Amino acid sequence: PGGLGGVGVIGLPWLQKLKAETGLLTCVEVATKAHVDAALAFGVDVLWIGARTTANPFAVQELADALAGKDVPVLIKNPVKPDIELWIGGIERIYRAGIRRIGAIHRGFSSADKTIYRNVPQWHLPIELRRRLPQLPIICDPSHIAGRRDLIQPLSQQAMDLGFDGLIIESHCNPDGAWSDAKQQVT
């Protein structure tokens, strides 16, 4: 789980070895130009921009500049706060950098209100994103919406019922021993 801000650059050789041994594609979160450069140097297949980074147009522009001329899929998470214009702005910045394989990740929105969710789904926002950008693949991250493993299945079903293109579900061989987000991981 997490990206270069979690384990850090030391995790990239692990991913490279995993990819060589299994043939699985690798994906990491990037938040700076240095992250992009390091991830691509280690052959990472897909990059994603996290919610806190998407909320900062200056950071997204730095990533767009670092990605200019590259051919790598980029997924853009919704910003932390429910702002569809900011989300679309992040997508547009990456598109203007020449990246054509772009997708969005819906991971819910932070709220001061107490709910059963870690991040409130606010399904109407990804639905509106789909209306405005109908060709854009949208993946749901029920793990981050839920914040707890028992809510992942019903949220996943709801996302699929709404026509999402896929799911990101955090997993770990020992979820309770995970270094981050242990409560929202499944085996």
CSV table of C-alpha atoms in Angstrom, one decimal:
chain,number,residue,atom,x,y,z
A,1,PRO,CA,0.0,0.0,0.0
A,2,GLY,CA,1.0,3.6,-0.3
A,3,GLY,CA,3.6,5.0,-2.6
A,4,LEU,CA,7.0,6.4,-2.5
A,5,GLY,CA,6.0,8.5,0.5
A,6,GLY,CA,5.2,5.3,2.4
A,7,VAL,CA,8.1,2.8,2.3
A,8,GLY,CA,10.1,5.2,0.1
A,9,VAL,CA,12.5,4.7,-2.8
A,10,ILE,CA,14.0,1.6,-1.0
A,11,GLY,CA,10.8,-0.3,-2.0
A,12,LEU,CA,11.3,0.2,-5.7
A,13,PRO,CA,13.9,-2.6,-6.0
A,14,TRP,CA,11.4,-4.9,-4.2
A,15,LEU,CA,8.7,-4.1,-6.8
A,16,GLN,CA,11.2,-4.6,-9.6
A,17,LYS,CA,12.1,-8.0,-8.2
A,18,LEU,CA,8.4,-8.9,-7.7
A,19,LYS,CA,7.7,-7.9,-11.3
A,20,ALA,CA,10.6,-10.0,-12.6
A,21,GLU,CA,9.5,-13.1,-10.6
A,22,THR,CA,5.8,-13.0,-11.2
A,23,GLY,CA,5.2,-10.9,-14.3
A,24,LEU,CA,2.7,-8.7,-12.3
A,25,LEU,CA,2.5,-5.1,-13.2
A,26,THR,CA,3.7,-2.6,-10.6
A,27,CYS,CA,2.0,0.7,-9.5
A,28,VAL,CA,3.1,3.4,-7.1
A,29,GLU,CA,2.0,6.7,-5.9
A,30,VAL,CA,4.0,9.7,-6.9
A,31,ALA,CA,3.9,13.2,-5.4
A,32,THR,CA,7.1,14.9,-6.7
A,33,LYS,CA,9.3,15.0,-9.8
A,34,ALA,CA,11.9,12.9,-7.9
A,35,HIS,CA,9.2,10.2,-7.3
A,36,VAL,CA,8.4,10.1,-11.0
A,37,ASP,CA,12.0,9.8,-12.1
A,38,ALA,CA,12.7,7.1,-9.5
A,39,ALA,CA,9.6,5.1,-10.4
A,40,LEU,CA,10.3,5.2,-14.1
A,41,ALA,CA,13.9,4.3,-13.6
A,42,PHE,CA,12.8,1.1,-11.8
A,43,GLY,CA,10.3,0.2,-14.5
A,44,VAL,CA,7.1,0.9,-12.6
A,45,ASP,CA,4.2,0.2,-15.0
A,46,VAL,CA,1.5,2.6,-13.7
A,47,LEU,CA,1.7,5.7,-11.6
A,48,TRP,CA,-1.0,7.3,-9.5
A,49,ILE,CA,-1.4,10.7,-8.0
A,50,GLY,CA,-2.8,10.7,-4.4
A,51,ALA,CA,-5.7,12.7,-3.1
A,52,ARG,CA,-3.6,15.2,-1.2
A,53,THR,CA,-1.4,15.9,-4.2
A,54,THR,CA,-4.5,16.2,-6.5
A,55,ALA,CA,-5.7,18.9,-4.2
A,56,ASN,CA,-2.6,21.0,-5.0
A,57,PRO,CA,-2.5,22.4,-8.6
A,58,PHE,CA,1.2,23.3,-8.2
A,59,ALA,CA,2.1,19.8,-7.2
A,60,VAL,CA,0.1,18.3,-10.1
A,61,GLN,CA,1.8,20.7,-12.5
A,62,GLU,CA,5.2,19.6,-11.2
A,63,LEU,CA,4.1,16.0,-11.9
A,64,ALA,CA,2.8,16.9,-15.4
A,65,ASP,CA,6.1,18.6,-16.2
A,66,ALA,CA,8.0,15.5,-15.1
A,67,LEU,CA,5.7,13.3,-17.1
A,68,ALA,CA,5.9,15.3,-20.4
A,69,GLY,CA,7.1,13.1,-23.2
A,70,LYS,CA,6.7,9.9,-21.2
A,71,ASP,CA,4.4,7.0,-22.1
A,72,VAL,CA,3.0,5.6,-18.8
A,73,PRO,CA,-0.5,5.2,-17.5
A,74,VAL,CA,-1.4,7.7,-14.8
A,75,LEU,CA,-4.4,7.4,-12.4
A,76,ILE,CA,-5.6,10.5,-10.6
A,77,LYS,CA,-7.3,10.2,-7.2
A,78,ASN,CA,-10.1,12.6,-6.3
A,79,PRO,CA,-8.9,15.5,-4.1
A,80,VAL,CA,-9.4,15.1,-0.3
A,81,LYS,CA,-12.3,17.6,-0.3
A,82,PRO,CA,-15.3,17.2,-2.6
A,83,ASP,CA,-14.3,19.5,-5.5
A,84,ILE,CA,-15.0,18.1,-9.0
A,85,GLU,CA,-13.4,21.1,-10.7
A,86,LEU,CA,-10.1,20.5,-8.9
A,87,TRP,CA,-10.3,16.8,-9.8
A,88,ILE,CA,-10.9,17.6,-13.5
A,89,GLY,CA,-8.2,20.2,-13.4
A,90,GLY,CA,-5.7,17.6,-12.2
A,91,ILE,CA,-6.8,15.2,-15.0
A,92,GLU,CA,-6.5,18.0,-17.6
A,93,ARG,CA,-3.0,19.0,-16.4
A,94,ILE,CA,-1.8,15.4,-16.9
A,95,TYR,CA,-3.5,15.2,-20.3
A,96,ARG,CA,-1.9,18.5,-21.5
A,97,ALA,CA,1.5,16.9,-20.6
A,98,GLY,CA,0.9,14.4,-23.4
A,99,ILE,CA,-0.3,11.5,-21.2
A,100,ARG,CA,-3.1,9.7,-23.0
A,101,ARG,CA,-3.6,6.6,-20.8
A,102,ILE,CA,-5.4,8.3,-17.9
A,103,GLY,CA,-7.8,7.1,-15.3
A,104,ALA,CA,-9.5,8.4,-12.2
A,105,ILE,CA,-9.7,6.8,-8.8
A,106,HIS,CA,-12.6,7.5,-6.5
A,107,ARG,CA,-11.4,7.1,-2.9
A,108,GLY,CA,-14.1,9.1,-1.1
A,109,PHE,CA,-13.9,12.5,0.6
A,110,SER,CA,-12.7,13.6,4.0
A,111,SER,CA,-15.5,15.0,6.2
A,112,ALA,CA,-15.8,16.5,9.6
A,113,ASP,CA,-19.0,14.6,10.1
A,114,LYS,CA,-18.9,11.3,11.9
A,115,THR,CA,-20.0,8.5,9.5
A,116,ILE,CA,-19.3,4.8,9.3
A,117,TYR,CA,-16.9,5.5,6.5
A,118,ARG,CA,-13.3,6.7,6.7
A,119,ASN,CA,-14.0,8.8,3.6
A,120,VAL,CA,-17.6,9.7,2.6
A,121,PRO,CA,-18.3,8.1,-0.8
A,122,GLN,CA,-20.4,11.0,-2.3
A,123,TRP,CA,-21.2,8.9,-5.3
A,124,HIS,CA,-22.7,11.8,-7.2
A,125,LEU,CA,-19.2,13.3,-7.8
A,126,PRO,CA,-17.7,10.3,-9.7
A,127,ILE,CA,-21.1,10.0,-11.5
A,128,GLU,CA,-20.7,13.6,-12.6
A,129,LEU,CA,-17.1,13.0,-13.6
A,130,ARG,CA,-18.3,10.2,-15.8
A,131,ARG,CA,-21.0,12.4,-17.3
A,132,ARG,CA,-18.4,15.1,-18.2
A,133,LEU,CA,-15.6,12.7,-19.3
A,134,PRO,CA,-17.5,9.6,-20.5
A,135,GLN,CA,-14.4,7.9,-22.0
A,136,LEU,CA,-12.3,8.2,-18.8
A,137,PRO,CA,-12.0,4.9,-16.8
A,138,ILE,CA,-13.0,5.3,-13.2
A,139,ILE,CA,-11.8,2.9,-10.6
A,140,CYS,CA,-13.2,2.8,-7.1
A,141,ASP,CA,-11.0,2.4,-4.0
A,142,PRO,CA,-13.4,0.9,-1.4
A,143,SER,CA,-10.6,0.3,1.0
A,144,HIS,CA,-10.0,4.0,1.5
A,145,ILE,CA,-13.7,4.8,1.5
A,146,ALA,CA,-14.4,2.1,4.1
A,147,GLY,CA,-11.5,2.4,6.5
A,148,ARG,CA,-12.6,-1.0,7.7
A,149,ARG,CA,-12.5,-4.3,6.0
A,150,ASP,CA,-16.1,-5.3,6.8
A,151,LEU,CA,-17.4,-2.5,4.6
A,152,ILE,CA,-15.2,-3.3,1.5
A,153,GLN,CA,-17.5,-5.9,0.0
A,154,PRO,CA,-20.8,-3.8,0.0
A,155,LEU,CA,-18.9,-0.7,-1.2
A,156,SER,CA,-17.3,-2.7,-4.0
A,157,GLN,CA,-20.7,-4.0,-5.0
A,158,GLN,CA,-22.2,-0.5,-5.0
A,159,ALA,CA,-19.3,0.7,-7.2
A,160,MET,CA,-19.8,-2.1,-9.7
A,161,ASP,CA,-23.5,-1.5,-9.7
A,162,LEU,CA,-22.8,2.2,-10.6
A,163,GLY,CA,-20.6,1.1,-13.6
A,164,PHE,CA,-17.1,1.7,-12.3
A,165,ASP,CA,-14.4,0.2,-14.4
A,166,GLY,CA,-12.5,-1.6,-11.6
A,167,LEU,CA,-11.6,-1.7,-7.9
A,168,ILE,CA,-8.5,-1.1,-5.9
A,169,ILE,CA,-8.6,-3.3,-2.8
A,170,GLU,CA,-5.8,-3.1,-0.3
A,171,SER,CA,-4.5,-6.6,0.8
A,172,HIS,CA,-1.7,-7.9,2.9
A,173,CYS,CA,-0.7,-11.4,4.0
A,174,ASN,CA,-1.1,-10.2,7.6
A,175,PRO,CA,-3.4,-7.2,7.5
A,176,ASP,CA,-3.2,-6.4,11.2
A,177,GLY,CA,0.6,-6.3,10.9
A,178,ALA,CA,0.6,-3.9,7.9
A,179,TRP,CA,2.7,-0.8,8.3
A,180,SER,CA,-0.1,1.4,7.1
A,181,ASP,CA,-3.9,1.2,6.8
A,182,ALA,CA,-4.1,-2.1,8.6
A,183,LYS,CA,-7.8,-1.9,9.5
A,184,GLN,CA,-8.8,-1.5,5.8
A,185,GLN,CA,-6.9,-4.4,4.4
A,186,VAL,CA,-8.0,-7.9,3.6
A,187,THR,CA,-6.0,-11.1,3.1
